[in-house]
Tab-separated table of C-alpha atoms in Angstrom:
chain	number	residue	atom	x	y	z
E	44	UNK	CA	-0.033	0.126	-0.109
E	45	UNK	CA	2.805	2.378	0.653
E	46	UNK	CA	4.425	1.489	-2.513
E	47	UNK	CA	0.976	2.762	-4.126
E	48	UNK	CA	0.854	5.884	-2.668
E	49	UNK	CA	4.299	6.641	-4.280
E	50	UNK	CA	3.891	4.627	-7.315
E	51	UNK	CA	0.384	5.578	-8.247
E	52	UNK	CA	1.204	9.053	-9.139
E	53	UNK	CA	4.180	8.120	-10.950
E	54	UNK	CA	2.120	6.300	-13.364
E	55	UNK	CA	-0.342	9.377	-13.603
E	56	UNK	CA	2.543	11.709	-14.775
E	57	UNK	CA	3.817	9.065	-17.351
E	58	UNK	CA	0.175	8.779	-18.596
E	59	UNK	CA	-0.497	12.627	-18.581
E	60	UNK	CA	2.971	12.990	-20.493
E	61	UNK	CA	1.867	10.410	-23.270
E	62	UNK	CA	-1.303	12.048	-24.126
E	63	UNK	CA	-1.460	13.964	-27.085
E	64	UNK	CA	-4.581	16.116	-26.214
E	65	UNK	CA	-4.634	19.137	-23.862
E	66	UNK	CA	-8.378	18.865	-23.261
E	67	UNK	CA	-8.196	15.138	-21.749
E	68	UNK	CA	-5.237	15.930	-19.774
E	69	UNK	CA	-6.472	17.776	-17.141
E	70	UNK	CA	-8.824	15.272	-15.916
E	71	UNK	CA	-6.365	12.903	-14.797
E	72	UNK	CA	-5.399	14.925	-12.000
E	73	UNK	CA	-8.830	14.365	-10.059
E	74	UNK	CA	-8.643	11.017	-11.305
E	75	UNK	CA	-5.372	10.191	-9.736
E	76	UNK	CA	-6.202	12.537	-6.928
E	77	UNK	CA	-9.210	10.695	-5.439
E	78	UNK	CA	-7.347	7.253	-6.153
E	79	UNK	CA	-4.273	8.733	-3.764
E	80	UNK	CA	-7.032	9.976	-1.356
E	81	UNK	CA	-8.816	7.000	-1.146
E	82	UNK	CA	-5.259	4.933	-0.727
E	83	UNK	CA	-4.139	7.425	2.296
E	84	UNK	CA	-7.750	6.856	4.181
E	85	UNK	CA	-6.614	3.011	3.559
E	86	UNK	CA	-3.557	3.634	4.905
E	87	UNK	CA	-5.109	5.478	7.984
E	88	UNK	CA	-7.254	2.895	8.831
E	89	UNK	CA	-4.926	0.034	8.346
E	90	UNK	CA	-1.278	1.181	8.806
E	91	UNK	CA	0.636	-0.576	6.488
E	92	UNK	CA	3.812	-2.589	7.642
E	93	UNK	CA	7.196	-0.768	7.221
E	94	UNK	CA	9.491	-2.210	4.498
E	95	UNK	CA	11.611	-5.159	5.167
E	96	UNK	CA	14.866	-2.696	5.381
E	97	UNK	CA	12.697	-0.032	7.525
E	98	UNK	CA	13.587	2.703	5.173
E	99	UNK	CA	9.939	3.145	4.772
E	100	UNK	CA	7.242	3.489	7.464
E	101	UNK	CA	4.210	5.423	8.010
E	102	UNK	CA	3.924	6.628	11.196
E	103	UNK	CA	1.655	8.581	13.171
E	104	UNK	CA	3.270	12.084	12.205
E	105	UNK	CA	3.876	11.156	8.338
E	106	UNK	CA	0.121	10.072	8.483
E	107	UNK	CA	-1.076	13.782	9.371
E	108	UNK	CA	1.293	15.578	6.968
E	109	UNK	CA	0.472	12.834	4.074
E	110	UNK	CA	-3.718	13.317	4.886
E	111	UNK	CA	-3.249	17.255	4.680
E	112	UNK	CA	-1.151	16.845	1.153
E	113	UNK	CA	-3.603	14.232	0.031
E	114	UNK	CA	-6.730	16.597	0.976
E	115	UNK	CA	-5.254	19.746	-0.642
E	116	UNK	CA	-4.089	18.160	-3.836
E	117	UNK	CA	-7.734	16.444	-4.689
E	118	UNK	CA	-8.965	20.200	-4.001
E	119	UNK	CA	-6.176	21.386	-6.504
E	120	UNK	CA	-6.670	18.689	-9.079
E	121	UNK	CA	-10.361	19.645	-9.171
E	122	UNK	CA	-9.956	23.507	-9.604
E	123	UNK	CA	-7.327	22.573	-12.318
E	124	UNK	CA	-9.803	21.274	-14.934
E	125	UNK	CA	-11.729	24.439	-14.463
E	126	UNK	CA	-8.586	26.724	-14.653
E	127	UNK	CA	-6.833	25.289	-17.104
E	128	UNK	CA	-10.333	25.646	-19.255
E	129	UNK	CA	-9.368	29.122	-19.609
E	130	UNK	CA	-5.561	28.593	-20.261
E	131	UNK	CA	-6.218	26.808	-23.302
E	132	UNK	CA	-3.386	29.298	-25.036
E	133	UNK	CA	-0.806	27.171	-22.996
E	134	UNK	CA	0.517	23.442	-23.302
E	135	UNK	CA	-0.462	21.807	-19.696
E	136	UNK	CA	1.467	18.653	-20.209
E	137	UNK	CA	4.514	19.959	-18.176
E	138	UNK	CA	1.779	21.322	-15.427
E	139	UNK	CA	0.003	18.097	-15.325
E	140	UNK	CA	3.017	15.648	-14.882
E	141	UNK	CA	4.814	17.824	-12.845
E	142	UNK	CA	2.194	17.942	-10.388
E	143	UNK	CA	1.477	14.046	-10.121
E	144	UNK	CA	5.437	13.810	-9.681
E	145	UNK	CA	5.211	15.941	-7.140
E	146	UNK	CA	2.630	14.446	-4.943
E	147	UNK	CA	4.566	11.090	-5.735
E	148	UNK	CA	7.563	12.642	-4.015
E	149	UNK	CA	5.555	14.622	-1.093
E	150	UNK	CA	4.042	11.189	-0.372
E	151	UNK	CA	7.687	9.831	-0.096
E	152	UNK	CA	8.631	12.168	2.074
E	153	UNK	CA	6.109	10.987	4.494
E	154	UNK	CA	6.909	7.461	4.568
E	155	UNK	CA	10.450	7.738	4.692
E	156	UNK	CA	12.272	7.031	7.906
E	157	UNK	CA	15.759	6.844	6.184
E	158	UNK	CA	17.242	10.363	6.275
E	159	UNK	CA	18.914	9.876	2.797
E	160	UNK	CA	16.099	8.973	1.318
E	161	UNK	CA	13.925	11.811	3.137
E	162	UNK	CA	16.559	14.021	1.538
E	163	UNK	CA	16.231	12.584	-1.800
E	164	UNK	CA	12.577	13.066	-1.745
E	165	UNK	CA	12.680	16.388	-0.345
E	166	UNK	CA	14.822	17.612	-3.360
E	167	UNK	CA	12.727	15.851	-5.504
E	168	UNK	CA	9.637	18.067	-4.531
E	169	UNK	CA	11.753	20.918	-5.465
E	170	UNK	CA	12.870	20.287	-8.855
E	171	UNK	CA	9.883	18.693	-9.984
E	172	UNK	CA	7.708	22.494	-8.984
E	173	UNK	CA	10.254	24.428	-10.546
E	174	UNK	CA	8.654	24.058	-14.061
E	175	UNK	CA	5.664	24.700	-12.896
E	176	UNK	CA	6.530	27.868	-11.260
E	177	UNK	CA	7.466	29.063	-14.832
E	178	UNK	CA	4.012	28.154	-16.191
E	179	UNK	CA	3.294	31.873	-17.558
E	180	UNK	CA	6.749	31.948	-19.168
E	181	UNK	CA	7.255	35.424	-19.101
E	182	UNK	CA	10.334	37.546	-17.625
E	183	UNK	CA	9.302	37.982	-13.883
E	184	UNK	CA	8.201	33.926	-13.854
E	185	UNK	CA	11.336	32.974	-15.055
E	186	UNK	CA	13.250	34.933	-12.581
E	187	UNK	CA	10.872	33.896	-9.813
E	188	UNK	CA	12.072	30.057	-11.043
E	189	UNK	CA	15.557	30.944	-11.104
E	190	UNK	CA	15.569	32.572	-7.416
E	191	UNK	CA	13.404	29.480	-6.242
E	192	UNK	CA	15.738	27.008	-7.608
E	193	UNK	CA	19.093	28.917	-6.877
E	194	UNK	CA	17.990	29.539	-3.144
E	195	UNK	CA	16.541	26.303	-2.116
E	196	UNK	CA	19.139	24.197	-3.974
E	197	UNK	CA	21.944	25.971	-1.362
E	198	UNK	CA	19.479	25.157	1.200
E	199	UNK	CA	19.021	21.365	0.361
E	200	UNK	CA	23.149	20.808	0.308
E	201	UNK	CA	23.464	22.582	3.686
E	202	UNK	CA	21.051	19.844	4.797
E	203	UNK	CA	22.934	17.428	3.047
E	204	UNK	CA	26.101	18.460	4.813
E	205	UNK	CA	23.851	18.368	8.054
E	206	UNK	CA	23.142	14.589	7.138
E	207	UNK	CA	26.929	13.876	7.126
E	208	UNK	CA	27.151	15.390	9.989
E	209	UNK	CA	24.785	13.312	11.836
E	210	UNK	CA	26.154	10.519	10.381
E	211	UNK	CA	29.309	11.179	11.633
E	212	UNK	CA	28.413	12.043	15.105
E	213	UNK	CA	27.542	8.044	15.151
E	214	UNK	CA	31.176	7.124	13.990
E	215	UNK	CA	32.422	9.645	16.978
E	216	UNK	CA	30.043	7.747	19.426
E	217	UNK	CA	31.628	4.719	18.387
E	218	UNK	CA	28.063	3.612	17.016
E	219	UNK	CA	27.534	1.405	13.797
E	220	UNK	CA	26.915	4.553	11.209
E	221	UNK	CA	23.366	4.834	10.124
E	222	UNK	CA	20.679	7.392	9.106
E	223	UNK	CA	17.764	5.376	9.971
E	224	UNK	CA	15.745	7.756	12.115
E	225	UNK	CA	14.759	4.675	14.965
E	226	UNK	CA	18.428	3.422	15.442
E	227	UNK	CA	19.189	7.171	15.777
E	228	UNK	CA	16.707	7.979	18.396
E	229	UNK	CA	17.428	4.746	20.445
E	230	UNK	CA	21.096	5.732	20.491
E	231	UNK	CA	20.554	9.663	20.640
E	232	UNK	CA	22.204	9.821	24.030
E	233	UNK	CA	25.398	8.095	22.827
E	234	UNK	CA	25.761	10.706	20.025
E	235	UNK	CA	28.726	13.177	19.759
E	236	UNK	CA	27.023	16.408	21.175
E	237	UNK	CA	29.022	18.949	19.440
E	238	UNK	CA	28.219	16.832	15.863
E	239	UNK	CA	24.758	16.834	16.763
E	240	UNK	CA	24.445	20.597	17.372
E	241	UNK	CA	26.188	20.856	14.262
E	242	UNK	CA	24.031	18.760	12.290
E	243	UNK	CA	20.920	20.338	13.685
E	244	UNK	CA	21.917	23.926	12.712
E	245	UNK	CA	22.751	22.745	9.031
E	246	UNK	CA	19.627	20.576	8.731
E	247	UNK	CA	17.616	23.640	10.236
E	248	UNK	CA	19.099	26.350	7.976
E	249	UNK	CA	18.867	23.524	4.886
E	250	UNK	CA	15.119	22.722	5.642
E	251	UNK	CA	14.247	25.887	7.043
E	252	UNK	CA	15.176	27.390	3.536
E	253	UNK	CA	12.449	25.350	1.931
E	254	UNK	CA	10.048	25.734	4.575
E	255	UNK	CA	10.650	29.732	4.242
E	256	UNK	CA	11.490	30.466	7.571
E	257	UNK	CA	13.197	33.822	7.604
E	258	UNK	CA	15.578	35.168	6.921
E	259	UNK	CA	15.769	32.425	4.577
E	260	UNK	CA	12.344	33.085	3.117
E	261	UNK	CA	13.746	35.460	0.215
E	262	UNK	CA	12.421	33.068	-2.728
E	263	UNK	CA	9.025	33.021	-1.574
E	264	UNK	CA	7.662	36.328	-2.419
E	265	UNK	CA	8.577	35.874	-6.108
E	266	UNK	CA	7.844	32.120	-6.424
E	267	UNK	CA	4.127	32.662	-4.956
E	268	UNK	CA	3.614	36.021	-6.830
E	269	UNK	CA	4.289	34.519	-9.858
E	270	UNK	CA	2.956	30.942	-9.735
E	271	UNK	CA	-0.376	29.932	-10.826
E	272	UNK	CA	-2.861	30.097	-8.068
E	273	UNK	CA	-2.938	26.039	-7.920
E	274	UNK	CA	1.094	25.741	-7.601
E	275	UNK	CA	1.057	28.501	-4.928
E	276	UNK	CA	-1.561	26.206	-2.983
E	277	UNK	CA	0.821	23.525	-3.230
E	278	UNK	CA	3.927	25.504	-2.563
E	279	UNK	CA	2.164	26.774	0.769
E	280	UNK	CA	0.245	23.724	1.891
E	281	UNK	CA	2.305	20.817	0.653
E	282	UNK	CA	6.194	21.695	0.103
E	283	UNK	CA	6.315	23.668	3.349
E	284	UNK	CA	4.712	20.544	5.253
E	285	UNK	CA	7.450	18.108	3.723
E	286	UNK	CA	10.382	20.753	4.641
E	287	UNK	CA	8.556	20.622	8.034
E	288	UNK	CA	8.461	17.017	8.609
E	289	UNK	CA	12.586	17.059	7.734
E	290	UNK	CA	12.810	19.500	10.862
E	291	UNK	CA	10.580	17.243	13.069
E	292	UNK	CA	12.527	14.213	12.029
E	293	UNK	CA	15.938	15.524	13.215
E	294	UNK	CA	13.627	17.174	15.759
E	295	UNK	CA	12.909	13.740	16.947
E	296	UNK	CA	16.847	12.887	17.221
E	297	UNK	CA	17.697	15.770	19.344
E	298	UNK	CA	15.054	15.949	21.837
E	299	UNK	CA	15.927	12.467	22.531
E	300	UNK	CA	19.373	13.309	23.298
E	301	UNK	CA	18.689	14.326	26.790
E	302	UNK	CA	19.946	17.776	26.164
E	303	UNK	CA	17.091	19.385	24.368
E	304	UNK	CA	17.594	23.000	25.665
E	305	UNK	CA	19.914	24.223	22.604
E	306	UNK	CA	17.524	22.563	20.122
E	307	UNK	CA	14.213	24.136	21.517
E	308	UNK	CA	15.662	27.314	21.797
E	309	UNK	CA	16.961	27.770	18.287
E	310	UNK	CA	13.774	26.772	17.103
E	311	UNK	CA	11.839	29.339	19.272
E	312	UNK	CA	13.985	32.109	18.385
E	313	UNK	CA	13.546	31.249	14.885
E	314	UNK	CA	9.850	31.186	14.704
E	315	UNK	CA	9.791	34.429	16.209
E	316	UNK	CA	12.058	35.938	14.068
E	317	UNK	CA	10.011	34.693	10.997
E	318	UNK	CA	6.629	36.118	12.780
E	319	UNK	CA	8.483	39.389	13.142
E	320	UNK	CA	9.676	39.785	9.516
E	321	UNK	CA	6.466	38.708	8.286
E	322	UNK	CA	4.863	41.449	10.293
E	323	UNK	CA	7.285	44.062	9.261
E	324	UNK	CA	6.382	42.996	5.302
E	325	UNK	CA	2.867	42.629	5.731
E	326	UNK	CA	2.237	46.291	6.394
E	327	UNK	CA	1.503	48.167	3.267
E	328	UNK	CA	1.605	45.261	0.525
E	329	UNK	CA	0.015	46.020	-2.362
E	330	UNK	CA	0.675	42.885	-4.260
E	331	UNK	CA	-2.151	39.980	-2.970
E	332	UNK	CA	-0.358	37.248	-3.619
E	333	UNK	CA	3.047	38.670	-2.492
E	334	UNK	CA	1.087	39.346	0.783
E	335	UNK	CA	0.143	35.808	0.988
E	336	UNK	CA	3.734	34.834	0.559
E	337	UNK	CA	4.501	36.676	4.011
E	338	UNK	CA	1.407	35.050	5.509
E	339	UNK	CA	3.165	31.991	4.461
E	340	UNK	CA	6.722	33.066	6.442
E	341	UNK	CA	4.373	33.972	9.500
E	342	UNK	CA	2.832	30.518	9.496
E	343	UNK	CA	6.020	28.238	9.335
E	344	UNK	CA	7.327	30.435	11.936
E	345	UNK	CA	4.073	29.551	14.256
E	346	UNK	CA	5.215	25.702	13.647
E	347	UNK	CA	8.894	26.673	14.650
E	348	UNK	CA	7.843	28.331	17.820
E	349	UNK	CA	5.608	25.523	18.515
E	350	UNK	CA	8.179	23.083	18.258
E	351	UNK	CA	10.111	25.249	20.402
E	352	UNK	CA	7.770	25.311	23.250
E	353	UNK	CA	7.120	21.596	22.852
E	354	UNK	CA	4.711	20.125	25.516
E	355	UNK	CA	1.415	21.306	24.816
E	356	UNK	CA	2.253	23.392	21.969
E	357	UNK	CA	2.884	20.021	19.754
E	358	UNK	CA	-0.260	18.992	19.223
E	359	UNK	CA	-1.494	22.703	18.212
E	360	UNK	CA	1.424	22.438	15.716
E	361	UNK	CA	0.429	19.015	14.043
E	362	UNK	CA	-3.272	20.710	13.748
E	363	UNK	CA	-1.933	23.905	12.645
E	364	UNK	CA	-0.276	21.804	9.569
E	365	UNK	CA	-3.244	20.878	8.632
E	366	UNK	CA	-5.275	24.209	9.320
E	367	UNK	CA	-2.874	26.275	7.296
E	368	UNK	CA	-2.449	23.706	4.192
E	369	UNK	CA	-6.140	23.931	3.688
E	370	UNK	CA	-6.799	27.556	4.411
E	371	UNK	CA	-3.939	28.527	2.202
E	372	UNK	CA	-5.588	26.064	-0.329
E	373	UNK	CA	-8.893	28.938	-0.049
E	374	UNK	CA	-6.632	31.815	-0.386
E	375	UNK	CA	-4.535	31.372	-3.418
E	376	UNK	CA	-7.294	29.484	-5.205
E	377	UNK	CA	-9.690	32.182	-4.750
E	378	UNK	CA	-6.767	35.030	-5.254
E	379	UNK	CA	-5.845	32.804	-8.702
E	380	UNK	CA	-9.428	33.348	-9.315
E	381	UNK	CA	-9.322	37.299	-9.024
E	382	UNK	CA	-5.977	37.513	-10.646
E	383	UNK	CA	-7.374	36.191	-13.713
E	384	UNK	CA	-10.578	38.360	-13.491
E	385	UNK	CA	-8.564	41.346	-12.929
E	386	UNK	CA	-5.536	40.568	-15.243
E	387	UNK	CA	-3.826	42.315	-12.292
E	388	UNK	CA	-2.525	41.679	-8.681
E	389	UNK	CA	-1.922	44.889	-7.479
E	390	UNK	CA	-4.759	46.470	-4.912
E	391	UNK	CA	-4.569	49.894	-7.054
E	392	UNK	CA	-6.451	48.451	-9.630
E	393	UNK	CA	-7.902	45.161	-8.031
E	394	UNK	CA	-11.211	46.737	-5.770
E	395	UNK	CA	-14.589	45.980	-5.556
E	396	UNK	CA	-14.156	42.393	-5.653
E	397	UNK	CA	-17.274	41.224	-4.033
E	398	UNK	CA	-19.409	42.801	-6.454
E	399	UNK	CA	-17.574	41.168	-9.630
E	400	UNK	CA	-17.031	37.988	-8.033
E	401	UNK	CA	-18.931	37.259	-5.027
E	402	UNK	CA	-17.982	33.798	-4.697
E	403	UNK	CA	-14.088	34.227	-5.084
E	404	UNK	CA	-14.324	37.435	-3.207
E	405	UNK	CA	-16.236	35.902	-0.401
E	406	UNK	CA	-14.015	32.913	-0.039
E	407	UNK	CA	-10.971	35.393	-0.161
E	408	UNK	CA	-12.449	37.528	2.726
E	409	UNK	CA	-13.062	34.290	4.834
E	410	UNK	CA	-9.817	32.925	4.129
E	411	UNK	CA	-8.334	36.256	5.630
E	412	UNK	CA	-10.375	35.736	8.715
E	413	UNK	CA	-9.185	32.057	8.726
E	414	UNK	CA	-5.604	32.316	8.677
E	415	UNK	CA	-5.525	35.171	11.178
E	416	UNK	CA	-6.408	33.203	13.712
E	417	UNK	CA	-10.143	34.478	13.815
E	418	UNK	CA	-12.885	32.088	15.691
E	419	UNK	CA	-14.578	29.887	14.539
E	420	UNK	CA	-12.284	28.989	12.226
E	421	UNK	CA	-9.651	26.105	12.884
E	422	UNK	CA	-6.374	27.718	12.739
E	423	UNK	CA	-7.873	29.933	16.099
E	424	UNK	CA	-8.087	26.226	18.009
E	425	UNK	CA	-4.073	25.669	16.879
E	426	UNK	CA	-2.888	29.062	17.466
E	427	UNK	CA	-4.549	29.605	20.553
E	428	UNK	CA	-3.327	25.800	21.735
E	429	UNK	CA	0.213	27.259	20.954
E	430	UNK	CA	0.339	30.688	22.890
E	431	UNK	CA	-1.597	29.185	25.842
E	432	UNK	CA	1.259	26.825	26.062
E	433	UNK	CA	3.644	29.148	26.066
E	434	UNK	CA	1.731	31.090	28.969
E	435	UNK	CA	1.208	27.803	30.731
E	436	UNK	CA	5.012	26.841	30.886
E	437	UNK	CA	5.798	30.519	31.941
E	438	UNK	CA	7.261	31.606	28.794
E	439	UNK	CA	5.646	34.892	28.845
E	440	UNK	CA	8.035	36.989	26.462
E	441	UNK	CA	7.583	34.373	23.931
E	442	UNK	CA	3.845	34.557	24.451
E	443	UNK	CA	3.555	37.915	24.265
E	444	UNK	CA	5.421	38.590	21.143
E	445	UNK	CA	3.672	35.782	19.401
E	446	UNK	CA	0.217	37.670	20.408
E	447	UNK	CA	1.889	40.971	19.186
E	448	UNK	CA	3.031	39.715	15.935
E	449	UNK	CA	-0.143	37.970	15.233
E	450	UNK	CA	-1.881	41.589	15.951
E	451	UNK	CA	0.336	43.163	13.382
E	452	UNK	CA	-0.148	40.817	10.969
E	453	UNK	CA	-4.015	40.771	11.216
E	454	UNK	CA	-4.021	44.781	10.557
E	455	UNK	CA	-1.410	44.473	8.041
E	456	UNK	CA	-3.351	41.992	5.822
E	457	UNK	CA	-6.616	43.780	6.783
E	458	UNK	CA	-5.225	47.038	5.345
E	459	UNK	CA	-4.575	45.079	1.937
E	460	UNK	CA	-7.560	42.597	2.103
E	461	UNK	CA	-10.754	44.783	3.290
E	462	UNK	CA	-10.368	47.851	0.231
E	463	UNK	CA	-9.646	44.635	-2.453
E	464	UNK	CA	-12.885	43.265	-1.742
E	465	UNK	CA	-14.981	46.233	-0.697
E	466	UNK	CA	-16.030	49.210	-2.760
E	467	UNK	CA	-16.393	50.020	-6.238
E	468	UNK	CA	-14.281	48.584	-9.360
E	469	UNK	CA	-12.129	51.624	-11.121
E	470	UNK	CA	-13.374	52.737	-13.917
E	471	UNK	CA	-10.255	51.883	-15.893
E	472	UNK	CA	-10.466	48.317	-14.766
E	473	UNK	CA	-10.233	45.917	-17.926
E	474	UNK	CA	-12.770	43.215	-18.248
E	475	UNK	CA	-12.027	39.825	-19.070
E	476	UNK	CA	-13.609	37.009	-20.017
E	477	UNK	CA	-13.602	35.285	-16.387
E	478	UNK	CA	-16.394	34.316	-14.370
E	479	UNK	CA	-16.818	32.150	-11.364
E	480	UNK	CA	-17.997	28.769	-12.341
E	481	UNK	CA	-18.397	25.753	-10.356
E	482	UNK	CA	-15.103	24.101	-11.195
E	483	UNK	CA	-13.016	27.010	-9.686
E	484	UNK	CA	-15.346	28.082	-6.920
E	485	UNK	CA	-16.563	24.700	-5.656
E	486	UNK	CA	-12.977	23.317	-4.564
E	487	UNK	CA	-12.286	26.301	-2.685
E	488	UNK	CA	-15.433	26.629	-1.478
E	489	UNK	CA	-15.315	22.752	0.058
E	490	UNK	CA	-12.146	23.475	1.651
E	491	UNK	CA	-13.686	26.540	3.416
E	492	UNK	CA	-16.493	24.690	4.754
E	493	UNK	CA	-14.051	22.012	6.290
E	494	UNK	CA	-11.890	24.713	7.764
E	495	UNK	CA	-15.112	25.756	9.033
E	496	UNK	CA	-16.318	22.248	10.349
E	497	UNK	CA	-12.585	21.702	12.072
E	498	UNK	CA	-13.051	25.010	13.995
E	499	UNK	CA	-16.230	23.555	15.220
E	500	UNK	CA	-15.920	19.984	15.879
E	501	UNK	CA	-12.561	18.098	15.501
E	502	UNK	CA	-13.894	14.308	14.744
E	503	UNK	CA	-12.309	11.829	17.474
E	504	UNK	CA	-10.059	9.861	14.853
E	505	UNK	CA	-8.432	12.912	13.790
E	506	UNK	CA	-7.779	14.029	17.410
E	507	UNK	CA	-6.314	10.669	18.270
E	508	UNK	CA	-3.870	10.927	15.019
E	509	UNK	CA	-2.867	13.800	16.271
E	510	UNK	CA	-2.365	13.043	19.590
E	511	UNK	CA	-0.279	10.000	18.392
E	512	UNK	CA	1.635	12.249	16.349
E	513	UNK	CA	2.212	14.632	18.958
E	514	UNK	CA	3.705	11.914	21.550
E	515	UNK	CA	5.890	11.046	18.851
E	516	UNK	CA	7.486	14.506	19.372
E	517	UNK	CA	7.453	14.568	23.141
E	518	UNK	CA	10.690	14.446	25.009
E	519	UNK	CA	12.468	11.467	26.061
E	520	UNK	CA	12.703	10.923	29.869
């Protein structure tokens, strides 16, 4: 079953590449999206056994990330059919095949328990996503693609160096060299502390670059701003989560070493810095898609803060992984509709969205309230559990900064979103053929309803899964 989760999207990518017509090819995306989601649900209910060499194993942490990725991909796949109907001037062969290859790589990230294999899978997501950012084939998209490839490749190279240091820490400790997760966790107390710290720093910088932690986030505004909405959704809700699980794996090893203070404090500081950067750049942001990039910088900071706090914040972190991915899907897909209708991303030209596009404008507004942690949406619950854990632990300064940054970000986003959706359309606005249709509004609407439902009621199976995943990240005695 685990191999099916990885191989099925690859088969779909091959079929998509071989199909000659642009009209039929997009239909493969929802087909394979449904199949992948069905396999994911089956894997959640009946945990498949690990591979004979223990390189591939789907534990509770991998299940949480895989569930979020699979649902988000299905939403984007259905949306893609409607979106590509408006983009018949471009071939969609690379886009469709690349999306399915990326889904395969993201599935492997969730199941990889060999850190070398995890590194390969994360690098594959980087490479497969690059041509999708270039879909619009203009000067700004090629610049964004090169910046994405250059910065993320440097980051992933640093992560590889971190893996070398981690393996060397086992040699210095007189242990058998390995990059398998379980042996590293069980022997963590015997590993060389200095080499383990060096490995952690390099892996945090490497995977943090892919995740978009400030000040390693500089590729995000361009890539998110120039990529199609569905690609931006998968970048913010899929690839970010893959980098998060990479950091979570080294987190498991470091916290099991018996000297977790250095690692937790580093994550906490990096997370607050990331939230602070997002707060500064969110104010007076005139490009609403770049605004979403800085929102992503904020939320990866929230995840890092939660890991740094540990204890009760871990449940909130894992719940936020799902909440952030789904809400970013709503925002990027609805923003793609707005961009397509106005042919602009600048708030000086985009106004009165609720009048021109009531559905997309309403979803974008609802997504804004959800992503800023407003009740009754589910991000409120995950963020509340994180900040309350800070105060319960007596980390009042961290909790206060957390709330301050959230307040500034809310005001900054509101100053962009509210004028955009309200008011009258500018007289000089160009009329385009785009109109809201079921295939471009239905997927983000269903996702928004899911975000609302999780804010009002958390199903018991999902709660248990989150608790099990949080237990994997708990400090060992």
